[in-house]
Short mmCIF file of C-alpha atoms in Angstrom, two decimals:
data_model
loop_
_atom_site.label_atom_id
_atom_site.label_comp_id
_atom_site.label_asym_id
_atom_site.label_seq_id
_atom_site.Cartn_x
_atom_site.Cartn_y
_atom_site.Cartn_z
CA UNK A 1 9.97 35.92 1.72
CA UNK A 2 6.65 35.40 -0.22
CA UNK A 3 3.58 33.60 0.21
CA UNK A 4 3.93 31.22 -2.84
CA UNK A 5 3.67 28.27 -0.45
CA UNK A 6 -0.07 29.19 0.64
CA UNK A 7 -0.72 28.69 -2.71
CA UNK A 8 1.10 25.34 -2.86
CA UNK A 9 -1.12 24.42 0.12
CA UNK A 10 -4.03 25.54 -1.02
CA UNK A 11 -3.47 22.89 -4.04
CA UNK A 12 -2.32 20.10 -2.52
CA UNK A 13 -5.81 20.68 0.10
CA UNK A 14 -8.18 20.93 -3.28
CA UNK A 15 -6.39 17.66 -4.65
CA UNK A 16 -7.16 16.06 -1.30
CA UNK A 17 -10.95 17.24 -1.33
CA UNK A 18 -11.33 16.22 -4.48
CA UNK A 19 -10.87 12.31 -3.46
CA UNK A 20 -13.36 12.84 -1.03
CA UNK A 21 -16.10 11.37 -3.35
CA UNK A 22 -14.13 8.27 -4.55
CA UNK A 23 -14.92 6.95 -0.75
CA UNK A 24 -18.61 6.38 -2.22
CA UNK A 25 -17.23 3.45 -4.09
CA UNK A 26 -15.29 1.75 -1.05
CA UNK A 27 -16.78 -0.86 0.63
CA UNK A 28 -15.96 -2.94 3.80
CA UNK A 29 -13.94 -6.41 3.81
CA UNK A 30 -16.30 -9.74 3.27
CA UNK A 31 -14.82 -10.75 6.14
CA UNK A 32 -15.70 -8.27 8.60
CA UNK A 33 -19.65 -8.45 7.24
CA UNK A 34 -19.81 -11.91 7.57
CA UNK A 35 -17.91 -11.19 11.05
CA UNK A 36 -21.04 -9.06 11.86
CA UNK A 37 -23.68 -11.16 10.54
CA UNK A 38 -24.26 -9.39 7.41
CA UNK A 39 -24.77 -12.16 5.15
CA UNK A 40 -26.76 -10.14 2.30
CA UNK A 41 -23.23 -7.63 2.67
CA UNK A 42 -20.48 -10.43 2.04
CA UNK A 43 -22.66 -11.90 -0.62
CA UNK A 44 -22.27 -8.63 -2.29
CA UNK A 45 -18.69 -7.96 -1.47
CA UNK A 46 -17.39 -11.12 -2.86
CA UNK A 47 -19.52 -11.03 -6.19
CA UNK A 48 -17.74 -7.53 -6.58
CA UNK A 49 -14.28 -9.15 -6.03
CA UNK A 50 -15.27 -11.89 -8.32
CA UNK A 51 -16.45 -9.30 -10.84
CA UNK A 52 -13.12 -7.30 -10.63
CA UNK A 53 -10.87 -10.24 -10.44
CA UNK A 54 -12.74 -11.52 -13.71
CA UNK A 55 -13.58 -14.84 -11.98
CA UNK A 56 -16.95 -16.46 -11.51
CA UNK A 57 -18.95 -15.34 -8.63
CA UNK A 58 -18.74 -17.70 -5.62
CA UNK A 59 -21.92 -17.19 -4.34
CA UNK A 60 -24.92 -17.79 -6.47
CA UNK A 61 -27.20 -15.73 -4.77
CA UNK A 62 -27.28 -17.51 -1.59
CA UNK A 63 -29.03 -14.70 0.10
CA UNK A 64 -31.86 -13.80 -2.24
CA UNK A 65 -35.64 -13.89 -1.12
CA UNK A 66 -36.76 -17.83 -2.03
CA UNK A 67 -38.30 -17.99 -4.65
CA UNK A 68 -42.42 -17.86 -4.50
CA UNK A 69 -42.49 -21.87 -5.62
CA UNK A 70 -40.39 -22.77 -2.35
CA UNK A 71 -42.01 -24.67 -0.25
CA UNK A 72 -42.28 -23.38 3.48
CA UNK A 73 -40.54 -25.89 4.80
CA UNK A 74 -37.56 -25.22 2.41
CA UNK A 75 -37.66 -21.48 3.54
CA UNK A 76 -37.45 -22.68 7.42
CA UNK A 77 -34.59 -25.07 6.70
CA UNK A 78 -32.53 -22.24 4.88
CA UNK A 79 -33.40 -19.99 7.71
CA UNK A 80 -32.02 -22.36 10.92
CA UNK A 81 -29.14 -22.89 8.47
CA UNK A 82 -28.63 -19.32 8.47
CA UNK A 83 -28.84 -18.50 12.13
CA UNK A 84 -26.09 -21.69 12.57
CA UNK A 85 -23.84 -20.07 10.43
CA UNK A 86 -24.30 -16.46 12.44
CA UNK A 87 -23.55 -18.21 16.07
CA UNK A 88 -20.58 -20.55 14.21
CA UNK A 89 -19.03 -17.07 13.47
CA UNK A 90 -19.51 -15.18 16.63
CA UNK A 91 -18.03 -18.59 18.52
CA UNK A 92 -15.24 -18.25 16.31
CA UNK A 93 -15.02 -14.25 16.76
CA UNK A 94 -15.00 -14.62 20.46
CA UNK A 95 -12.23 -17.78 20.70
CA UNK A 96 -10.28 -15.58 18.33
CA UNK A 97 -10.73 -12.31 20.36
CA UNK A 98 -7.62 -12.89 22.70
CA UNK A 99 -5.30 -13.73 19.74
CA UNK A 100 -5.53 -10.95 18.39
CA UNK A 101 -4.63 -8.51 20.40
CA UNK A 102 -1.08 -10.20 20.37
CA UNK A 103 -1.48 -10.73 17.04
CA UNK A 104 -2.02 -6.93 15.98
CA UNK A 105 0.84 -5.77 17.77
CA UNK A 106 2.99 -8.19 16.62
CA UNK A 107 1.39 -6.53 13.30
CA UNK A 108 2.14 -3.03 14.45
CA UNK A 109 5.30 -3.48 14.89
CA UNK A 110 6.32 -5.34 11.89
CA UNK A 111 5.36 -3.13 9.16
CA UNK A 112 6.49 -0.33 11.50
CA UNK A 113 9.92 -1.63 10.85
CA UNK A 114 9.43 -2.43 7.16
CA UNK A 115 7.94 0.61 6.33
CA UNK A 116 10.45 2.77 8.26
CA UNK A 117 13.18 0.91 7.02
CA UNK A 118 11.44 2.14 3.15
CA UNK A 119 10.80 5.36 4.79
CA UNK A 120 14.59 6.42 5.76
CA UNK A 121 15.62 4.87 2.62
CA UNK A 122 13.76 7.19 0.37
CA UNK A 123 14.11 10.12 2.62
CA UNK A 124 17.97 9.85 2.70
CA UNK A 125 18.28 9.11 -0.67
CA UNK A 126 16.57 11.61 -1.96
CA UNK A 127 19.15 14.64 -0.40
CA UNK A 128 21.97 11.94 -1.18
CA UNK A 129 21.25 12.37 -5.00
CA UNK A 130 22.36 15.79 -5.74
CA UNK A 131 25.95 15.31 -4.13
CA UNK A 132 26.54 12.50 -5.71
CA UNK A 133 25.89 13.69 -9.24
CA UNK A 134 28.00 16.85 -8.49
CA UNK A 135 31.43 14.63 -7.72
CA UNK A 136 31.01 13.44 -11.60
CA UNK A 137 33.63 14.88 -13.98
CA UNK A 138 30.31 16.46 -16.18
CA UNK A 139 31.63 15.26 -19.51
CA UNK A 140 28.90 13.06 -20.51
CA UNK A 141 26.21 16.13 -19.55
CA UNK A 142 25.72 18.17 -16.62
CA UNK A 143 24.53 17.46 -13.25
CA UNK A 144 21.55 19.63 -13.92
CA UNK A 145 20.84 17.05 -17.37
CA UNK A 146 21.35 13.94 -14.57
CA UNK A 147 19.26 14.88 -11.96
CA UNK A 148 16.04 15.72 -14.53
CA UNK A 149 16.47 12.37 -16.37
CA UNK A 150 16.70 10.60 -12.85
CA UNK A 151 13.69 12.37 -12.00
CA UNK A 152 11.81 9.94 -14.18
CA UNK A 153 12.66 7.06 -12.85
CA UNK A 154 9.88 6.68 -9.92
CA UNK A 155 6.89 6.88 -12.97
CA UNK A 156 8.99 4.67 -14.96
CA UNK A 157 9.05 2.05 -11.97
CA UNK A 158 5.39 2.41 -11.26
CA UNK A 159 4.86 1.42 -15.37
CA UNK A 160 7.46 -1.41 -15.05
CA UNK A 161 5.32 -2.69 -11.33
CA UNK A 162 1.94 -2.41 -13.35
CA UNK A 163 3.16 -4.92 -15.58
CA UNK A 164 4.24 -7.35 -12.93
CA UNK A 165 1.64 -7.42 -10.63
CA UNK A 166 0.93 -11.23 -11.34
CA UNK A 167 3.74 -11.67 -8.87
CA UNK A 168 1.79 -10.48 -6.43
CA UNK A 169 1.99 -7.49 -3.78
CA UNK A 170 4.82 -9.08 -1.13
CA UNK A 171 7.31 -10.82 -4.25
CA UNK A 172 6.74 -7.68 -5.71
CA UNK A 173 7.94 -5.48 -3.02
CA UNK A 174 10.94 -8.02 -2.94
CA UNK A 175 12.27 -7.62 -6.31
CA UNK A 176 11.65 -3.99 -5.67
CA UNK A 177 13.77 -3.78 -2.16
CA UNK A 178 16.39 -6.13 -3.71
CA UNK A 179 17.19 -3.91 -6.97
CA UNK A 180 17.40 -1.32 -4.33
CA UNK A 181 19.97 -2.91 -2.47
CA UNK A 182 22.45 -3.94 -5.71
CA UNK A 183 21.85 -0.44 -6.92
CA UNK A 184 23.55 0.53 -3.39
CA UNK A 185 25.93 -1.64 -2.81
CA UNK A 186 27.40 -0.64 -6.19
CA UNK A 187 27.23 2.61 -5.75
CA UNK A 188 29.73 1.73 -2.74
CA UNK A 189 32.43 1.53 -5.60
CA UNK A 190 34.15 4.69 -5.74
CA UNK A 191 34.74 3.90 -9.96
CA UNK A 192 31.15 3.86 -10.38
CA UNK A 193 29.86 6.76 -8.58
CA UNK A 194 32.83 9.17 -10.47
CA UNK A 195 31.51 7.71 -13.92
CA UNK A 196 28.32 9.63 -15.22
CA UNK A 197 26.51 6.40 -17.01
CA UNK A 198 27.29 4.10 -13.83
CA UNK A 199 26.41 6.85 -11.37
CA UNK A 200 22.96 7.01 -13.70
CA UNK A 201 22.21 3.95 -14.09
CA UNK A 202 22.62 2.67 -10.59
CA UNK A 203 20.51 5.92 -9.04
CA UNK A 204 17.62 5.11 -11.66
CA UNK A 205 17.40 1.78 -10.76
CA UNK A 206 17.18 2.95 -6.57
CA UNK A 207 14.40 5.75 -7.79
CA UNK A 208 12.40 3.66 -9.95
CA UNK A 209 11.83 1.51 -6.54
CA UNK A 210 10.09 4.47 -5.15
CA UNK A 211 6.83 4.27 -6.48
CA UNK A 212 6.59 0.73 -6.21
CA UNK A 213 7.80 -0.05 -2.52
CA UNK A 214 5.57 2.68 -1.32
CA UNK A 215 2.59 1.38 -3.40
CA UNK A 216 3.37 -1.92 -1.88
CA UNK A 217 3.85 -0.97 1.62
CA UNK A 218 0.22 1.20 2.00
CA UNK A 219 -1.31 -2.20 0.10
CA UNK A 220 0.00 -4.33 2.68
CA UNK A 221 -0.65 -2.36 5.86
CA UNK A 222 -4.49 -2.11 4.27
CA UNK A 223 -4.67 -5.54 4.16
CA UNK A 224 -3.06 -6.74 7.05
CA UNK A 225 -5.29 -5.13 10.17
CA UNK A 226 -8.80 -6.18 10.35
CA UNK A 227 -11.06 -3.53 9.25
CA UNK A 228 -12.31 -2.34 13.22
CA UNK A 229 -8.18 -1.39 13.57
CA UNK A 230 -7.70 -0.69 10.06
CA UNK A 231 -7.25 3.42 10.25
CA UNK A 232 -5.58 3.00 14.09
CA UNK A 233 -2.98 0.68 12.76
CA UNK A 234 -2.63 2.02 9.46
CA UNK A 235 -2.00 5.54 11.10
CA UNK A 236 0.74 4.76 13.63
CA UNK A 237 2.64 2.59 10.69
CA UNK A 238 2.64 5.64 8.84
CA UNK A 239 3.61 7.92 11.71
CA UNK A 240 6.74 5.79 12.60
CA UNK A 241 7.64 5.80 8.84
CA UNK A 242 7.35 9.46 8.99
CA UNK A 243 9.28 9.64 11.91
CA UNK A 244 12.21 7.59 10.56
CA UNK A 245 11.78 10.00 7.41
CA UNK A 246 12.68 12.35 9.51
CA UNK A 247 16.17 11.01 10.97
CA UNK A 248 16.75 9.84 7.67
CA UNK A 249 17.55 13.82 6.61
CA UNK A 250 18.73 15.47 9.24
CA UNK A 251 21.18 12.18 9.50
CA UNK A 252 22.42 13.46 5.74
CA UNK A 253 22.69 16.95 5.87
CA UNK A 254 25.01 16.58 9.12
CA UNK A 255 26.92 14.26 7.97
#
């Protein structure tokens, strides 16, 4: 036994630190500033959306200083309209407190089935691969050669996803999940899983849903929990996917 994985470790920690810094350039939800009264803060927020999105800015500097040719009564008016807006919201925050409680569970447990469910199918797939590319008859190439072009296939979905992102995040993780499902139910066929370009084909089309269905799935659980739950519900998604991962395997190897 060596110590080469220490080293692996050490890499994958350095990679992590080194994302550290991109956190500067995060910034909360518009709707958990206005939430809190930080009118100045959404203003901001959804300028920068507008800005990335390409789009016009919504708000046209609501909450700059008046200008110095305002007269005071203009500057009381905008203020009273201001502190209106703050106690609409906290009414609304406090009718809406009870619903969702329910409703973030309900959330929980949800994309703890959906990403699970994308969790075990990566996870088992992934030790499925190799068997299945030794039963070919290795005439077209070797099962070495098929594995290493399959290998591709998650970057090569993650190029293909970039270019459809117009459908949006959710019909994108459907096309994604339902490719994945053809490519296994024909793999079901005994004549295409002993044929090399079948067997090929079919696997590249399940790998290259990788990278997109996990892409989708930490998009989603970011944007479905407010942003006070965001890291609690994000983490025990992720820890029942992981979990399910985990089955997923050990399900493979004994049977």
């Amino acid at each position: 036994p060596t110590d080469h994985w220490r080293t692996y470790c050490y890499v994958v920690g350095l990679a992590s630190l080194c994302t550290m810094p991109l956190m500067y350039w995060l910034q909360e939800s518009p709707a958990f500033l206005a939430m809190n009264g930080d009118a100045e803060g959404c203003a901001k927020a959804l300028e920068n959306i507008a800005r990335i999105n390409g789009k016009e800015p919504l708000v046209q500097e609501a909450t700059q200083q008046p200008a110095a040719q305002d007269s005071q009564a203009a500057i009381v008016r905008r203020r009273q309209s201001t502190c209106g807006r703050r106690r609409s919201m906290t009414e609304v925050a406090v009718s809406l407190q009870s619903a969702w409680t329910s409703w973030v569970l309900f959330l929980i447990i949800l994309l703890s089935l959906l990403d699970s469910a994308r969790s075990f199918m990566v996870t088992g797939s992934s030790y499925l691969w190799k068997d299945l590319f030794m039963m070919v008859d290795g005439q077209l190439m070797s099962p070495a050669w098929l594995n290493v072009i399959a290998s591709v296939a998650p970057i090569v979905g993650l190029i293909i996803s970039v270019q459809l992102l117009w459908v949006g995040v959710r019909r994108l993780a459907f096309i994604s999940a339902a490719v994945c499902a053809v490519a296994f139910v024909a793999l079901t066929s005994s004549s295409v899983r002993l044929a090399a370009g079948s067997l090929l084909l079919c696997i590249v089309a399940v790998k290259s849903t990788y990278g997109p269905l996990g892409t989708c799935a930490s998009l989603i659980k970011a944007e479905s929990f407010p942003t006070e739950l965001r890291a609690s519900g994000y983490g025990i998604v992720s820890v029942a996917a992981k979990i399910t991962g985990m089955l997923a395997s050990t399900l493979v190897e004994s049977l």
